[in-house]
Amino acid sequence: MKGPPHTVAAPRRGPVHGRYARLMLRSVILAASRSSRVERLVATAPFTRDVVRRFVAGAGTDDALRATRELVADGLAVTLDNLGEDTVTSDQANATRDEYLKLLRLLSAAGLTPAAEVSVKLSALGQKFDEQLAYDNARAICAAADGAGTTVTLDMEDHTTTDSTLDILAKLRKDYPSTGAVLQAYLRRTESDCRELAGPGSRVRLCKGAYKEPESVAYQSTGEVDKSYVRCLNILMSGDGYPMLATHDPRLIAIGEDRARWFDRSPDRFEFQMLYGIRPEEQARLVGEGYTMRTYVPYGDEWYGYLMRRLAERPANLAFFGRALISKK
Ligand SMILES: Cc1cc2nc3c(=O)[nH]c(=O)nc-3n(C[C@H](O)[C@H](O)[C@H](O)COP(=O)(O)OP(=O)(O)OC[C@H]3O[C@@H](n4cnc5c(N)ncnc54)[C@H](O)[C@@H]3O)c2cc1C
């Protein structure tokens, strides 16, 4: 059988910003992300409240449940992320674990599983200073999710953590085979990781990648990242696993729909994923078309770091958040 096309046309370019301007912008945002004075300023600005309300469900577990209830009532699936990463003490890591255990109990009691699952950052569970602790905590969350009849997906962070995260994933999958992986199309290694992880039952979220990575490990241009995304999507959609296509990019969504037809994948054998507050009308359209559409819902009081780090890691996200504020499509 002839394979699907492996390329994607070069994207139309917006206004060209110089490399220097991008670097400046990045260092300004990074400086701001470390400044408690700027945090106070940002936290009290009226514009910020709108941004936070649009992209973060709220500070508490009850906010997470409310947002989940609303999304599930609209036919969406959900994955919940308790904000916070790079914990530096075991007390913090264990507190994050306990928050997930509580969340899973409440989701199950409210009848919101399996529609809602959880997304977990291993760095929030201690990965940076004690890998065994991160594994133990992740395992406890997987056991609770299993008891609640739902699943866990391990978010992927910067490339220095990829091997450790995939190692922990492999260990978790021995007892909890539905544990989901995330692969980032901007990493040069990802096509090979997709081949490794495209086996039966393997849940794999494919995203472009949100961190600032060096050229030695990651494609730098939009066109290269998009082409890599399509190659990876082809591997996952033609494989035996369960692909989770996480993107807001209309061209990649259209290619996902096309490959589902090409590889005869019914809507229960893959899903689309997008972030809370981004392109809600497109999310509703995909639900209307009969696809599984999962919204990634962050909650917690560490929203400042979340928003600022997203901007700093990739200043293009400034436009990403800006676009989302003026567009629901
Ligand atoms: C569910 C989910 C989970 C994720 N998990 C991870 C993770 O674990 N690790 C990680 O590194 N990254 C993760 N990401 C982030 C991801 O890597 C990207 O940084 C982010 O999704 C932006 O890439 P994009 O594919 O949406 O396309 P972009 O390149 O940001 O946008 C492409 C095109 O999409 C359209 N578009 C984008 N945003 C809007 C908007 N607001 N309104 C209208 N059109 C828009 C525009 O046409 C735009 O040109 C996740 C993303 C999602 C959706």
PDB file of C-alpha atoms and ligand atoms in Angstrom, residues 155-156 182 184 186 205 207-211 246-250 273-275 278-279 296 320 323-324 327 329, ligand 1:
ATOM      1  CA  ASP A 155       4.231  15.232  30.656  1.00  0.00           C
ATOM      2  CA  MET A 156       7.579  15.660  28.919  1.00  0.00           C
ATOM      3  CA  VAL A 182       4.540  12.515  25.656  1.00  0.00           C
ATOM      4  CA  GLN A 184       8.010  16.294  21.336  1.00  0.00           C
ATOM      5  CA  TYR A 186      10.987  19.296  17.800  1.00  0.00           C
ATOM      6  CA  ARG A 205       0.746  12.239  23.152  1.00  0.00           C
ATOM      7  CA  CYS A 207       3.156  17.686  20.701  1.00  0.00           C
ATOM      8  CA  LYS A 208       5.563  20.143  19.060  1.00  0.00           C
ATOM      9  CA  GLY A 209       7.464  20.844  22.303  1.00  0.00           C
ATOM     10  CA  ALA A 210       7.452  23.926  24.517  1.00  0.00           C
ATOM     11  CA  TYR A 211      11.018  24.317  25.838  1.00  0.00           C
ATOM     12  CA  ALA A 246      -1.846  17.514  20.899  1.00  0.00           C
ATOM     13  CA  THR A 247      -1.831  20.609  18.720  1.00  0.00           C
ATOM     14  CA  HIS A 248      -3.860  23.714  17.882  1.00  0.00           C
ATOM     15  CA  ASP A 249      -2.366  23.869  14.416  1.00  0.00           C
ATOM     16  CA  PRO A 250      -5.172  23.702  11.823  1.00  0.00           C
ATOM     17  CA  GLN A 273      -5.826  17.248  22.587  1.00  0.00           C
ATOM     18  CA  MET A 274      -5.670  21.012  23.136  1.00  0.00           C
ATOM     19  CA  LEU A 275      -4.992  23.345  26.039  1.00  0.00           C
ATOM     20  CA  ILE A 278      -7.230  27.726  23.373  1.00  0.00           C
ATOM     21  CA  ARG A 279      -9.418  27.384  20.257  1.00  0.00           C
ATOM     22  CA  TYR A 296      -5.564  19.811  29.117  1.00  0.00           C
ATOM     23  CA  PHE A 320       0.153  32.227  21.096  1.00  0.00           C
ATOM     24  CA  ARG A 323      -4.034  35.120  19.692  1.00  0.00           C
ATOM     25  CA  ALA A 324      -5.996  32.999  22.134  1.00  0.00           C
ATOM     26  CA  SER A 327      -9.789  34.379  19.041  1.00  0.00           C
ATOM     27  CA  LYS A 329     -11.620  29.697  16.729  1.00  0.00           C
TER      28      LYS A 329
HETATM   29  C1  LIG B   1      -2.718  18.813  25.416  1.00  0.00           C
HETATM   30  C2  LIG B   1      -1.348  19.375  25.323  1.00  0.00           C
HETATM   31  C3  LIG B   1      -0.349  18.866  26.112  1.00  0.00           C
HETATM   32  C4  LIG B   1       0.950  19.348  25.998  1.00  0.00           C
HETATM   33  N1  LIG B   1       1.939  18.764  26.744  1.00  0.00           N
HETATM   34  C5  LIG B   1       3.212  19.155  26.531  1.00  0.00           C
HETATM   35  C6  LIG B   1       4.292  18.487  27.162  1.00  0.00           C
HETATM   36  O1  LIG B   1       4.115  17.539  27.942  1.00  0.00           O
HETATM   37  N2  LIG B   1       5.549  18.906  26.913  1.00  0.00           N
HETATM   38  C7  LIG B   1       5.804  19.958  26.052  1.00  0.00           C
HETATM   39  O2  LIG B   1       6.976  20.290  25.827  1.00  0.00           O
HETATM   40  N3  LIG B   1       4.787  20.626  25.456  1.00  0.00           N
HETATM   41  C8  LIG B   1       3.521  20.256  25.669  1.00  0.00           C
HETATM   42  N4  LIG B   1       2.509  20.919  25.039  1.00  0.00           N
HETATM   43  C9  LIG B   1       2.781  22.206  24.343  1.00  0.00           C
HETATM   44  C10 LIG B   1       3.160  22.013  22.898  1.00  0.00           C
HETATM   45  O3  LIG B   1       4.427  21.392  22.827  1.00  0.00           O
HETATM   46  C11 LIG B   1       3.220  23.353  22.134  1.00  0.00           C
HETATM   47  O4  LIG B   1       4.141  24.215  22.737  1.00  0.00           O
HETATM   48  C12 LIG B   1       1.884  24.064  22.066  1.00  0.00           C
HETATM   49  O5  LIG B   1       0.816  23.177  21.919  1.00  0.00           O
HETATM   50  C13 LIG B   1       1.865  25.003  20.862  1.00  0.00           C
HETATM   51  O6  LIG B   1       2.048  24.265  19.653  1.00  0.00           O
HETATM   52  P1  LIG B   1       0.893  24.021  18.569  1.00  0.00           P
HETATM   53  O7  LIG B   1       1.064  22.640  18.031  1.00  0.00           O
HETATM   54  O8  LIG B   1      -0.422  24.265  19.164  1.00  0.00           O
HETATM   55  O9  LIG B   1       1.219  25.003  17.373  1.00  0.00           O
HETATM   56  P2  LIG B   1       1.749  26.516  17.280  1.00  0.00           P
HETATM   57  O10 LIG B   1       3.002  26.417  16.463  1.00  0.00           O
HETATM   58  O11 LIG B   1       1.762  27.233  18.573  1.00  0.00           O
HETATM   59  O12 LIG B   1       0.609  27.151  16.404  1.00  0.00           O
HETATM   60  C14 LIG B   1       0.415  26.676  15.069  1.00  0.00           C
HETATM   61  C15 LIG B   1      -0.843  27.278  14.488  1.00  0.00           C
HETATM   62  O13 LIG B   1      -1.970  26.891  15.276  1.00  0.00           O
HETATM   63  C16 LIG B   1      -2.940  27.950  15.264  1.00  0.00           C
HETATM   64  N5  LIG B   1      -3.137  28.433  16.606  1.00  0.00           N
HETATM   65  C17 LIG B   1      -2.352  28.240  17.671  1.00  0.00           C
HETATM   66  N6  LIG B   1      -2.879  28.826  18.753  1.00  0.00           N
HETATM   67  C18 LIG B   1      -4.003  29.433  18.362  1.00  0.00           C
HETATM   68  C19 LIG B   1      -4.976  30.206  19.008  1.00  0.00           C
HETATM   69  N7  LIG B   1      -4.874  30.475  20.294  1.00  0.00           N
HETATM   70  N8  LIG B   1      -6.027  30.665  18.319  1.00  0.00           N
HETATM   71  C20 LIG B   1      -6.144  30.397  16.995  1.00  0.00           C
HETATM   72  N9  LIG B   1      -5.225  29.649  16.317  1.00  0.00           N
HETATM   73  C21 LIG B   1      -4.188  29.187  16.996  1.00  0.00           C
HETATM   74  C22 LIG B   1      -2.366  29.047  14.388  1.00  0.00           C
HETATM   75  O14 LIG B   1      -2.828  28.833  13.071  1.00  0.00           O
HETATM   76  C23 LIG B   1      -0.878  28.776  14.470  1.00  0.00           C
HETATM   77  O15 LIG B   1      -0.162  29.291  13.385  1.00  0.00           O
HETATM   78  C24 LIG B   1       1.215  20.421  25.102  1.00  0.00           C
HETATM   79  C25 LIG B   1       0.209  20.930  24.299  1.00  0.00           C
HETATM   80  C26 LIG B   1      -1.061  20.421  24.378  1.00  0.00           C
HETATM   81  C27 LIG B   1      -2.110  20.960  23.458  1.00  0.00           C
END
